[in-house]
Amino acid sequence: MFRLRNGSTYNAGTLMNHMWLLSHGYQQATMNTDATKFELGEWKEVTIITTPDNGTAKGNMSDVYIDGLKVGSQLSNNFNSAYINQVNFYSGTKDLISFSIDDIKIYSGVKAPESENAAAPESVTLGITPSIMATGDSIRLIATIAPDGAREGLTYSITNGSEYVSVSKDGLITAVKAGTATIRVASASYPEIYDECIITVVDNNTIVRVESLTLAEDNITLFIGQAKDLIPQITPANAAEQGVSFEVISGFDCITVSQTGVVTALKAGAAVVRVKSLDNPKAYVDCNVAVVNNVSPGTIIFSDTFSTALDLSKWETATSNNQFTENKVVDGALRMFDDNGAGQPKAFFGFEPQASTVSMQFKIKVTRDLKEGTDKFSAVTIGFGTGLITSQVNEAFRFKTSGSVSNNTVTNARFVYSNPEGTNFLDTGKNYERNEWYTVTMVTTPDNGSERANTTDIYIDGVKVIDKAVNKNKFATIDKFILQTGTTDLTEYFIDDMKIWTGDYADGETGENPEEPSQNLIYGEDFNNITLGELPVASSETNPSIRPSWKITSASGAAIGIVDDRENNKALKFTDDSDSLQPKALLIFDKATGTTTIEFDLLMEDDRIYVEGTEKASVVSIGVGSTDIGSPSSKAREMFRLKTKANVEVVDGVSVVTGRKFCYEQEDNSGKYIDIPGISYELNTWYTIKLVMTPGEEGTTSIFINGVELVTDALNKKPVVPNTDPAITANTIDSFIIQGEKASLATFWIDNVKIYR
């Protein structure tokens, strides 16, 4: 009778813009469209209220809610039936897909999501609509309700000229005959709140149609905070309908675009705006937008001298069939070692997206380039690009070694680079010797519309050997760099003095070497090297000289252990089934006296109500402290506490958890908490939380969740120590505790714990 189906758009081998489509016609939502969008792996709560063929006004109709917001109102069912008695979940016949279903509930009668009890809307606003249509044309009206969270539901009507246009219940306007009509879209619950548009219909045989669209600039670069008008040019110039729509189709977090075409840059990265004719949807043009930081040429944006162990706050590593492969710092350089004919080590990093010329420099020493006994050369492979850089399709350019092999001997060992015309590599004209260091600099310009766009210069030991080599793939920004070997090769090489700066080769001579990194990783644990069911390396809380180490407090009903999460990744799982015990994991690390960053991933699997009728949901507490002022297991000794919270409401006699939030404790040790604005948590969703803490008399903490700073410089608590001044100050940070609360029944996970000084 009714169907809900997922959909997406396909572009260059990638599916994007995932959304839910409504009814057997697979229509896009006309209200609250953002609620229908989703990311892979994201849970969405769906409610369908349907009425069978019962003779009422709503018979054979369905309403659809996603995450509590109405996205479809009074949609026609596919066929009429006097009753409903089944729900089917399935994939398409030829589809390859994986999906999960949970929390299935079926109610008799109407049970709308809580948002139906929302406040009255303050306004209804139509999006861009055409002023002129030809007979036979159709367009769907898009309207928004304000403020966010107001009661949803819209109606569409013709207040004047009903003989000239028709309008469907979901806002589809169809031009019938020449004339002028006024269409109104109003709140379904508050019809006095509405917006209107006027459309003039002309005969299809006489209208001058839009044939094409162009932009004065279809590649633009903006600094963060900068804005620019997009100016479309319509052909022919005398087309009847001159209106266009503006839509961000990629890079949604980098820019916004207004209905009038004003693009505003939000954060560094690449984005695309599509400008489409309101008269002819096949007439559109895309504008590539690169957003960059406003920095001068020669500014160093990445540097690593490999003086210590590989800094995993900068680098990511990966291996394919990783036995006998290695990527680690040895004797002050990064060693890339591959002794596996079916595997390859990879080390890669990201940096601030660059839309203008950028230079990448490193020293390289090749120590093995032969697959013994096979007469096969083993290669070094180095690339840069964007996105998932472990895939070649995201490489803009590749630098490589090559050579000839005969009688188990390598000759003509040389540096080569990618050929945009095919798989064969082009020669730089520069040979190399094993065990010799060479300084390589690649100067590239992304696809920014300049004369040098999509080209790369190569310097070896200060001499330009290649000028304006064409990049194999075009990208508006460059922000990734990767080191690796060939899959079947047996290779060893070393990298040192890695440096990236803005601008040309010569600009690097004016750039000063950066100071020591402002963040040093002093502890990191992703739990992947710990046997399932076991615990992190533990010590006694009374012997904090063993650092770093964990103290685990668990018991029957309050368990902690290493478990595979749902993505085949090990994490530390806390299971609290006791209303009197609480699982705790205390990490003691090297003392930090200055600003310290504590980062971790948190997933709430369950926050069950621990006493029915008490209106309390189960919570997780995370504290930071110092052993200088006593046991960090004591709440009174904490410098800072982060916590989850939620409300409990009774719906139809059943207690339901709502209003899930993060909060932190006030500095006065009163036990009162302040909500963290701008975010709520969902069950079974990972959140990356970062606490940037400064100890001392005026100590503060800033809170970042999923990379967004939500709290700035919150005052730290004043730990209470018996027989001392209650306002005692801790000048060090060295402990981190994760725990459930007494009488709480919760299941939660912790992963990727990192401490930076």
PDB file of C-alpha atoms in Angstrom, residues 49-300:
ATOM      1  CA  ILE A  49       0.817   6.751   9.944  1.00  0.00           C
ATOM      2  CA  THR A  50      -1.437   5.133   7.372  1.00  0.00           C
ATOM      3  CA  THR A  51      -5.185   4.798   7.058  1.00  0.00           C
ATOM      4  CA  PRO A  52      -6.769   1.972   5.029  1.00  0.00           C
ATOM      5  CA  ASP A  53      -9.859   2.299   2.858  1.00  0.00           C
ATOM      6  CA  ASN A  54     -12.237   3.021   5.759  1.00  0.00           C
ATOM      7  CA  GLY A  55     -14.449   5.641   4.142  1.00  0.00           C
ATOM      8  CA  THR A  56     -12.967   8.577   6.085  1.00  0.00           C
ATOM      9  CA  ALA A  57     -11.359  11.674   4.586  1.00  0.00           C
ATOM     10  CA  LYS A  58      -7.923  10.242   5.383  1.00  0.00           C
ATOM     11  CA  GLY A  59      -8.684   6.844   3.898  1.00  0.00           C
ATOM     12  CA  ASN A  60      -5.950   5.426   1.650  1.00  0.00           C
ATOM     13  CA  MET A  61      -3.540   8.138   2.795  1.00  0.00           C
ATOM     14  CA  SER A  62      -0.215   8.066   4.687  1.00  0.00           C
ATOM     15  CA  ASP A  63       1.839  10.593   6.660  1.00  0.00           C
ATOM     16  CA  VAL A  64       5.594  10.042   7.082  1.00  0.00           C
ATOM     17  CA  TYR A  65       7.831  11.310   9.891  1.00  0.00           C
ATOM     18  CA  ILE A  66      11.611  10.954  10.023  1.00  0.00           C
ATOM     19  CA  ASP A  67      13.393  11.766  13.280  1.00  0.00           C
ATOM     20  CA  GLY A  68      10.173  13.274  14.562  1.00  0.00           C
ATOM     21  CA  LEU A  69       9.682  15.672  11.646  1.00  0.00           C
ATOM     22  CA  LYS A  70       6.872  15.317   9.148  1.00  0.00           C
ATOM     23  CA  VAL A  71       8.351  14.860   5.672  1.00  0.00           C
ATOM     24  CA  GLY A  72       5.214  13.702   3.850  1.00  0.00           C
ATOM     25  CA  SER A  73       1.588  14.675   4.444  1.00  0.00           C
ATOM     26  CA  GLN A  74      -1.491  12.834   3.147  1.00  0.00           C
ATOM     27  CA  LEU A  75       0.378  10.911   0.476  1.00  0.00           C
ATOM     28  CA  SER A  76      -1.769   8.581  -1.610  1.00  0.00           C
ATOM     29  CA  ASN A  77      -1.389   4.870  -0.947  1.00  0.00           C
ATOM     30  CA  ASN A  78      -0.520   2.679  -3.910  1.00  0.00           C
ATOM     31  CA  PHE A  79      -3.779   0.712  -3.747  1.00  0.00           C
ATOM     32  CA  ASN A  80      -6.914   0.564  -1.646  1.00  0.00           C
ATOM     33  CA  SER A  81      -7.391  -2.052   1.044  1.00  0.00           C
ATOM     34  CA  ALA A  82      -9.919  -2.328   3.842  1.00  0.00           C
ATOM     35  CA  TYR A  83      -7.261  -3.425   6.341  1.00  0.00           C
ATOM     36  CA  ILE A  84      -3.509  -3.483   7.037  1.00  0.00           C
ATOM     37  CA  ASN A  85      -1.786  -6.524   8.561  1.00  0.00           C
ATOM     38  CA  GLN A  86       1.854  -6.688   7.453  1.00  0.00           C
ATOM     39  CA  VAL A  87       5.101  -4.735   7.100  1.00  0.00           C
ATOM     40  CA  ASN A  88       7.879  -5.872   4.745  1.00  0.00           C
ATOM     41  CA  PHE A  89      11.596  -4.987   4.884  1.00  0.00           C
ATOM     42  CA  TYR A  90      13.591  -6.013   1.813  1.00  0.00           C
ATOM     43  CA  SER A  91      16.118  -4.919  -0.806  1.00  0.00           C
ATOM     44  CA  GLY A  92      15.743  -4.590  -4.554  1.00  0.00           C
ATOM     45  CA  THR A  93      16.003  -7.767  -6.632  1.00  0.00           C
ATOM     46  CA  LYS A  94      19.384  -6.914  -8.146  1.00  0.00           C
ATOM     47  CA  ASP A  95      20.680  -4.672  -5.360  1.00  0.00           C
ATOM     48  CA  LEU A  96      23.744  -5.276  -3.161  1.00  0.00           C
ATOM     49  CA  ILE A  97      23.059  -3.652   0.180  1.00  0.00           C
ATOM     50  CA  SER A  98      23.392  -4.038   3.937  1.00  0.00           C
ATOM     51  CA  PHE A  99      20.927  -2.443   6.332  1.00  0.00           C
ATOM     52  CA  SER A 100      19.625  -2.873   9.875  1.00  0.00           C
ATOM     53  CA  ILE A 101      16.176  -2.544  11.419  1.00  0.00           C
ATOM     54  CA  ASP A 102      15.501  -2.021  15.124  1.00  0.00           C
ATOM     55  CA  ASP A 103      12.772  -1.009  17.585  1.00  0.00           C
ATOM     56  CA  ILE A 104       9.762  -2.006  15.478  1.00  0.00           C
ATOM     57  CA  LYS A 105       6.481  -0.853  17.034  1.00  0.00           C
ATOM     58  CA  ILE A 106       2.969  -0.920  15.598  1.00  0.00           C
ATOM     59  CA  TYR A 107       0.124   1.024  17.217  1.00  0.00           C
ATOM     60  CA  SER A 108      -3.561   1.119  16.523  1.00  0.00           C
ATOM     61  CA  GLY A 109      -4.767   4.649  15.983  1.00  0.00           C
ATOM     62  CA  VAL A 110      -2.646   7.751  15.533  1.00  0.00           C
ATOM     63  CA  LYS A 111       0.622   7.962  17.461  1.00  0.00           C
ATOM     64  CA  ALA A 112       2.520  10.904  16.048  1.00  0.00           C
ATOM     65  CA  PRO A 113       6.095  11.694  17.167  1.00  0.00           C
ATOM     66  CA  GLU A 114       6.587  14.138  20.009  1.00  0.00           C
ATOM     67  CA  SER A 115       7.223  16.974  17.583  1.00  0.00           C
ATOM     68  CA  GLU A 116       3.484  17.024  16.901  1.00  0.00           C
ATOM     69  CA  ASN A 117       3.186  18.702  20.277  1.00  0.00           C
ATOM     70  CA  ALA A 118       5.543  21.411  19.099  1.00  0.00           C
ATOM     71  CA  ALA A 119       4.854  25.116  19.300  1.00  0.00           C
ATOM     72  CA  ALA A 120       2.994  27.044  16.632  1.00  0.00           C
ATOM     73  CA  PRO A 121       5.054  28.177  13.638  1.00  0.00           C
ATOM     74  CA  GLU A 122       5.946  31.836  13.290  1.00  0.00           C
ATOM     75  CA  SER A 123       6.324  31.889   9.526  1.00  0.00           C
ATOM     76  CA  VAL A 124       6.036  29.886   6.330  1.00  0.00           C
ATOM     77  CA  THR A 125       8.421  30.862   3.522  1.00  0.00           C
ATOM     78  CA  LEU A 126       8.398  29.715  -0.076  1.00  0.00           C
ATOM     79  CA  GLY A 127      11.652  28.945  -1.817  1.00  0.00           C
ATOM     80  CA  ILE A 128      12.562  30.216  -5.251  1.00  0.00           C
ATOM     81  CA  THR A 129       9.592  29.831  -7.618  1.00  0.00           C
ATOM     82  CA  PRO A 130       9.181  30.772 -11.282  1.00  0.00           C
ATOM     83  CA  SER A 131       7.168  33.833 -12.179  1.00  0.00           C
ATOM     84  CA  ILE A 132       6.349  32.526 -15.681  1.00  0.00           C
ATOM     85  CA  MET A 133       5.354  29.007 -16.762  1.00  0.00           C
ATOM     86  CA  ALA A 134       4.216  27.540 -20.066  1.00  0.00           C
ATOM     87  CA  THR A 135       1.061  25.488 -20.400  1.00  0.00           C
ATOM     88  CA  GLY A 136       1.801  21.885 -19.490  1.00  0.00           C
ATOM     89  CA  ASP A 137       4.766  22.750 -17.255  1.00  0.00           C
ATOM     90  CA  SER A 138       4.923  21.502 -13.677  1.00  0.00           C
ATOM     91  CA  ILE A 139       7.024  22.505 -10.686  1.00  0.00           C
ATOM     92  CA  ARG A 140       6.978  21.449  -7.063  1.00  0.00           C
ATOM     93  CA  LEU A 141       6.882  24.213  -4.472  1.00  0.00           C
ATOM     94  CA  ILE A 142       9.375  24.030  -1.613  1.00  0.00           C
ATOM     95  CA  ALA A 143       8.530  25.790   1.643  1.00  0.00           C
ATOM     96  CA  THR A 144      10.152  26.058   5.070  1.00  0.00           C
ATOM     97  CA  ILE A 145       8.561  26.529   8.468  1.00  0.00           C
ATOM     98  CA  ALA A 146      10.193  28.651  11.164  1.00  0.00           C
ATOM     99  CA  PRO A 147      11.378  28.414  13.808  1.00  0.00           C
ATOM    100  CA  ASP A 148      13.059  25.010  13.853  1.00  0.00           C
ATOM    101  CA  GLY A 149      11.007  22.595  15.901  1.00  0.00           C
ATOM    102  CA  ALA A 150       7.697  24.323  15.196  1.00  0.00           C
ATOM    103  CA  ARG A 151       4.729  22.165  14.262  1.00  0.00           C
ATOM    104  CA  GLU A 152       5.047  20.795  10.775  1.00  0.00           C
ATOM    105  CA  GLY A 153       2.456  20.290   8.048  1.00  0.00           C
ATOM    106  CA  LEU A 154       1.580  22.414   5.028  1.00  0.00           C
ATOM    107  CA  THR A 155      -1.416  22.910   2.777  1.00  0.00           C
ATOM    108  CA  TYR A 156      -1.429  24.261  -0.778  1.00  0.00           C
ATOM    109  CA  SER A 157      -4.288  26.176  -2.373  1.00  0.00           C
ATOM    110  CA  ILE A 158      -5.079  28.567  -5.213  1.00  0.00           C
ATOM    111  CA  THR A 159      -6.503  31.839  -3.961  1.00  0.00           C
ATOM    112  CA  ASN A 160      -6.883  33.429  -7.387  1.00  0.00           C
ATOM    113  CA  GLY A 161      -6.922  32.086 -10.952  1.00  0.00           C
ATOM    114  CA  SER A 162      -7.771  28.457 -10.253  1.00  0.00           C
ATOM    115  CA  GLU A 163      -8.635  27.981 -13.920  1.00  0.00           C
ATOM    116  CA  TYR A 164      -5.028  28.724 -14.943  1.00  0.00           C
ATOM    117  CA  VAL A 165      -3.098  26.336 -12.701  1.00  0.00           C
ATOM    118  CA  SER A 166      -3.733  23.277 -10.578  1.00  0.00           C
ATOM    119  CA  VAL A 167      -1.992  22.371  -7.323  1.00  0.00           C
ATOM    120  CA  SER A 168      -1.691  18.962  -5.695  1.00  0.00           C
ATOM    121  CA  LYS A 169      -1.852  18.327  -1.968  1.00  0.00           C
ATOM    122  CA  ASP A 170       1.948  18.031  -1.876  1.00  0.00           C
ATOM    123  CA  GLY A 171       2.621  21.269  -3.757  1.00  0.00           C
ATOM    124  CA  LEU A 172       2.955  20.211  -7.392  1.00  0.00           C
ATOM    125  CA  ILE A 173       1.916  23.167  -9.572  1.00  0.00           C
ATOM    126  CA  THR A 174       0.774  22.446 -13.140  1.00  0.00           C
ATOM    127  CA  ALA A 175       0.142  25.233 -15.667  1.00  0.00           C
ATOM    128  CA  VAL A 176      -3.234  24.652 -17.404  1.00  0.00           C
ATOM    129  CA  LYS A 177      -3.948  27.680 -19.620  1.00  0.00           C
ATOM    130  CA  ALA A 178      -2.777  31.251 -20.157  1.00  0.00           C
ATOM    131  CA  GLY A 179      -3.505  33.598 -17.271  1.00  0.00           C
ATOM    132  CA  THR A 180      -2.262  34.632 -13.827  1.00  0.00           C
ATOM    133  CA  ALA A 181      -2.772  32.721 -10.588  1.00  0.00           C
ATOM    134  CA  THR A 182      -1.899  33.145  -6.930  1.00  0.00           C
ATOM    135  CA  ILE A 183      -0.834  30.058  -4.965  1.00  0.00           C
ATOM    136  CA  ARG A 184      -0.791  29.953  -1.174  1.00  0.00           C
ATOM    137  CA  VAL A 185       1.174  27.597   1.077  1.00  0.00           C
ATOM    138  CA  ALA A 186       0.004  27.661   4.693  1.00  0.00           C
ATOM    139  CA  SER A 187       0.589  25.907   7.994  1.00  0.00           C
ATOM    140  CA  ALA A 188      -1.774  22.945   8.202  1.00  0.00           C
ATOM    141  CA  SER A 189      -2.510  23.693  11.855  1.00  0.00           C
ATOM    142  CA  TYR A 190      -2.404  27.495  11.647  1.00  0.00           C
ATOM    143  CA  PRO A 191      -3.772  28.503   8.229  1.00  0.00           C
ATOM    144  CA  GLU A 192      -3.379  32.183   9.048  1.00  0.00           C
ATOM    145  CA  ILE A 193       0.389  31.685   8.737  1.00  0.00           C
ATOM    146  CA  TYR A 194       1.203  31.459   5.027  1.00  0.00           C
ATOM    147  CA  ASP A 195       3.234  32.657   2.047  1.00  0.00           C
ATOM    148  CA  GLU A 196       2.123  33.234  -1.555  1.00  0.00           C
ATOM    149  CA  CYS A 197       3.549  33.374  -5.049  1.00  0.00           C
ATOM    150  CA  ILE A 198       2.120  34.700  -8.315  1.00  0.00           C
ATOM    151  CA  ILE A 199       2.639  32.726 -11.519  1.00  0.00           C
ATOM    152  CA  THR A 200       1.780  33.893 -15.019  1.00  0.00           C
ATOM    153  CA  VAL A 201       0.988  31.120 -17.502  1.00  0.00           C
ATOM    154  CA  VAL A 202       1.706  31.660 -21.216  1.00  0.00           C
ATOM    155  CA  ASP A 203       0.998  29.408 -24.166  1.00  0.00           C
ATOM    156  CA  ASN A 204       3.626  26.743 -24.715  1.00  0.00           C
ATOM    157  CA  ASN A 205       3.752  27.590 -28.424  1.00  0.00           C
ATOM    158  CA  THR A 206       4.782  31.199 -27.837  1.00  0.00           C
ATOM    159  CA  ILE A 207       7.085  31.106 -24.811  1.00  0.00           C
ATOM    160  CA  VAL A 208      10.817  31.720 -25.332  1.00  0.00           C
ATOM    161  CA  ARG A 209      12.573  28.905 -23.464  1.00  0.00           C
ATOM    162  CA  VAL A 210      15.917  28.962 -21.636  1.00  0.00           C
ATOM    163  CA  GLU A 211      18.430  26.942 -23.650  1.00  0.00           C
ATOM    164  CA  SER A 212      21.564  27.169 -21.533  1.00  0.00           C
ATOM    165  CA  LEU A 213      23.186  28.747 -18.487  1.00  0.00           C
ATOM    166  CA  THR A 214      26.726  29.966 -17.938  1.00  0.00           C
ATOM    167  CA  LEU A 215      28.487  31.761 -15.109  1.00  0.00           C
ATOM    168  CA  ALA A 216      30.805  34.715 -15.309  1.00  0.00           C
ATOM    169  CA  GLU A 217      33.154  32.571 -13.151  1.00  0.00           C
ATOM    170  CA  ASP A 218      32.714  28.837 -12.702  1.00  0.00           C
ATOM    171  CA  ASN A 219      35.886  28.341 -10.604  1.00  0.00           C
ATOM    172  CA  ILE A 220      36.276  30.646  -7.623  1.00  0.00           C
ATOM    173  CA  THR A 221      38.542  30.727  -4.583  1.00  0.00           C
ATOM    174  CA  LEU A 222      37.365  32.324  -1.337  1.00  0.00           C
ATOM    175  CA  PHE A 223      39.053  32.980   1.966  1.00  0.00           C
ATOM    176  CA  ILE A 224      37.205  31.780   5.047  1.00  0.00           C
ATOM    177  CA  GLY A 225      34.516  34.352   5.861  1.00  0.00           C
ATOM    178  CA  GLN A 226      34.558  35.850   2.360  1.00  0.00           C
ATOM    179  CA  ALA A 227      31.375  36.078   0.258  1.00  0.00           C
ATOM    180  CA  LYS A 228      30.840  36.354  -3.486  1.00  0.00           C
ATOM    181  CA  ASP A 229      27.854  36.735  -5.827  1.00  0.00           C
ATOM    182  CA  LEU A 230      27.359  34.143  -8.538  1.00  0.00           C
ATOM    183  CA  ILE A 231      26.159  35.872 -11.704  1.00  0.00           C
ATOM    184  CA  PRO A 232      24.349  33.556 -14.141  1.00  0.00           C
ATOM    185  CA  GLN A 233      24.022  34.399 -17.814  1.00  0.00           C
ATOM    186  CA  ILE A 234      20.963  33.020 -19.621  1.00  0.00           C
ATOM    187  CA  THR A 235      20.763  32.087 -23.284  1.00  0.00           C
ATOM    188  CA  PRO A 236      18.792  33.369 -25.087  1.00  0.00           C
ATOM    189  CA  ALA A 237      18.790  36.717 -23.344  1.00  0.00           C
ATOM    190  CA  ASN A 238      15.072  37.229 -24.058  1.00  0.00           C
ATOM    191  CA  ALA A 239      13.973  33.969 -22.402  1.00  0.00           C
ATOM    192  CA  ALA A 240      10.631  34.493 -20.667  1.00  0.00           C
ATOM    193  CA  GLU A 241      11.625  33.067 -17.276  1.00  0.00           C
ATOM    194  CA  GLN A 242      14.874  34.548 -15.984  1.00  0.00           C
ATOM    195  CA  GLY A 243      14.764  32.903 -12.559  1.00  0.00           C
ATOM    196  CA  VAL A 244      17.366  30.400 -11.342  1.00  0.00           C
ATOM    197  CA  SER A 245      17.904  28.317  -8.220  1.00  0.00           C
ATOM    198  CA  PHE A 246      21.163  27.920  -6.286  1.00  0.00           C
ATOM    199  CA  GLU A 247      22.027  24.704  -4.449  1.00  0.00           C
ATOM    200  CA  VAL A 248      25.143  23.354  -2.736  1.00  0.00           C
ATOM    201  CA  ILE A 249      25.608  19.823  -4.089  1.00  0.00           C
ATOM    202  CA  SER A 250      28.928  18.996  -2.365  1.00  0.00           C
ATOM    203  CA  GLY A 251      31.048  20.524   0.381  1.00  0.00           C
ATOM    204  CA  PHE A 252      28.025  21.340   2.534  1.00  0.00           C
ATOM    205  CA  ASP A 253      30.210  22.161   5.564  1.00  0.00           C
ATOM    206  CA  CYS A 254      32.504  24.478   3.564  1.00  0.00           C
ATOM    207  CA  ILE A 255      30.037  27.026   2.151  1.00  0.00           C
ATOM    208  CA  THR A 256      26.479  28.260   2.151  1.00  0.00           C
ATOM    209  CA  VAL A 257      24.589  29.805  -0.746  1.00  0.00           C
ATOM    210  CA  SER A 258      21.604  32.123  -0.492  1.00  0.00           C
ATOM    211  CA  GLN A 259      18.520  32.123  -2.717  1.00  0.00           C
ATOM    212  CA  THR A 260      20.012  35.111  -4.522  1.00  0.00           C
ATOM    213  CA  GLY A 261      23.329  33.367  -5.234  1.00  0.00           C
ATOM    214  CA  VAL A 262      25.595  34.764  -2.515  1.00  0.00           C
ATOM    215  CA  VAL A 263      28.237  32.148  -1.644  1.00  0.00           C
ATOM    216  CA  THR A 264      29.756  32.461   1.842  1.00  0.00           C
ATOM    217  CA  ALA A 265      32.897  30.526   2.806  1.00  0.00           C
ATOM    218  CA  LEU A 266      32.744  28.730   6.167  1.00  0.00           C
ATOM    219  CA  LYS A 267      35.781  26.421   6.374  1.00  0.00           C
ATOM    220  CA  ALA A 268      38.674  25.305   4.201  1.00  0.00           C
ATOM    221  CA  GLY A 269      37.829  22.722   1.573  1.00  0.00           C
ATOM    222  CA  ALA A 270      36.156  22.250  -1.793  1.00  0.00           C
ATOM    223  CA  ALA A 271      32.489  22.654  -2.676  1.00  0.00           C
ATOM    224  CA  VAL A 272      30.221  22.794  -5.715  1.00  0.00           C
ATOM    225  CA  VAL A 273      27.208  25.057  -6.258  1.00  0.00           C
ATOM    226  CA  ARG A 274      24.686  24.119  -8.939  1.00  0.00           C
ATOM    227  CA  VAL A 275      22.789  26.943 -10.662  1.00  0.00           C
ATOM    228  CA  LYS A 276      19.670  25.689 -12.432  1.00  0.00           C
ATOM    229  CA  SER A 277      17.066  27.372 -14.637  1.00  0.00           C
ATOM    230  CA  LEU A 278      13.552  27.483 -13.189  1.00  0.00           C
ATOM    231  CA  ASP A 279      12.235  27.175 -16.734  1.00  0.00           C
ATOM    232  CA  ASN A 280      14.415  24.339 -18.029  1.00  0.00           C
ATOM    233  CA  PRO A 281      15.851  21.956 -15.400  1.00  0.00           C
ATOM    234  CA  LYS A 282      18.223  20.530 -18.011  1.00  0.00           C
ATOM    235  CA  ALA A 283      19.868  23.949 -18.258  1.00  0.00           C
ATOM    236  CA  TYR A 284      22.295  24.202 -15.359  1.00  0.00           C
ATOM    237  CA  VAL A 285      25.906  25.037 -14.611  1.00  0.00           C
ATOM    238  CA  ASP A 286      28.160  24.066 -11.707  1.00  0.00           C
ATOM    239  CA  CYS A 287      30.543  26.404  -9.933  1.00  0.00           C
ATOM    240  CA  ASN A 288      33.600  24.911  -8.201  1.00  0.00           C
ATOM    241  CA  VAL A 289      34.381  26.750  -4.983  1.00  0.00           C
ATOM    242  CA  ALA A 290      37.696  26.391  -3.163  1.00  0.00           C
ATOM    243  CA  VAL A 291      37.833  27.767   0.380  1.00  0.00           C
ATOM    244  CA  VAL A 292      41.275  28.533   1.809  1.00  0.00           C
ATOM    245  CA  ASN A 293      42.843  30.238   4.782  1.00  0.00           C
ATOM    246  CA  ASN A 294      44.274  33.675   4.104  1.00  0.00           C
ATOM    247  CA  VAL A 295      47.987  32.948   4.558  1.00  0.00           C
ATOM    248  CA  SER A 296      51.034  34.443   2.854  1.00  0.00           C
ATOM    249  CA  PRO A 297      53.298  32.427   0.497  1.00  0.00           C
ATOM    250  CA  GLY A 298      55.988  30.536   2.363  1.00  0.00           C
ATOM    251  CA  THR A 299      53.772  29.687   5.327  1.00  0.00           C
ATOM    252  CA  ILE A 300      54.650  26.195   6.534  1.00  0.00           C
TER     253      ILE A 300
END
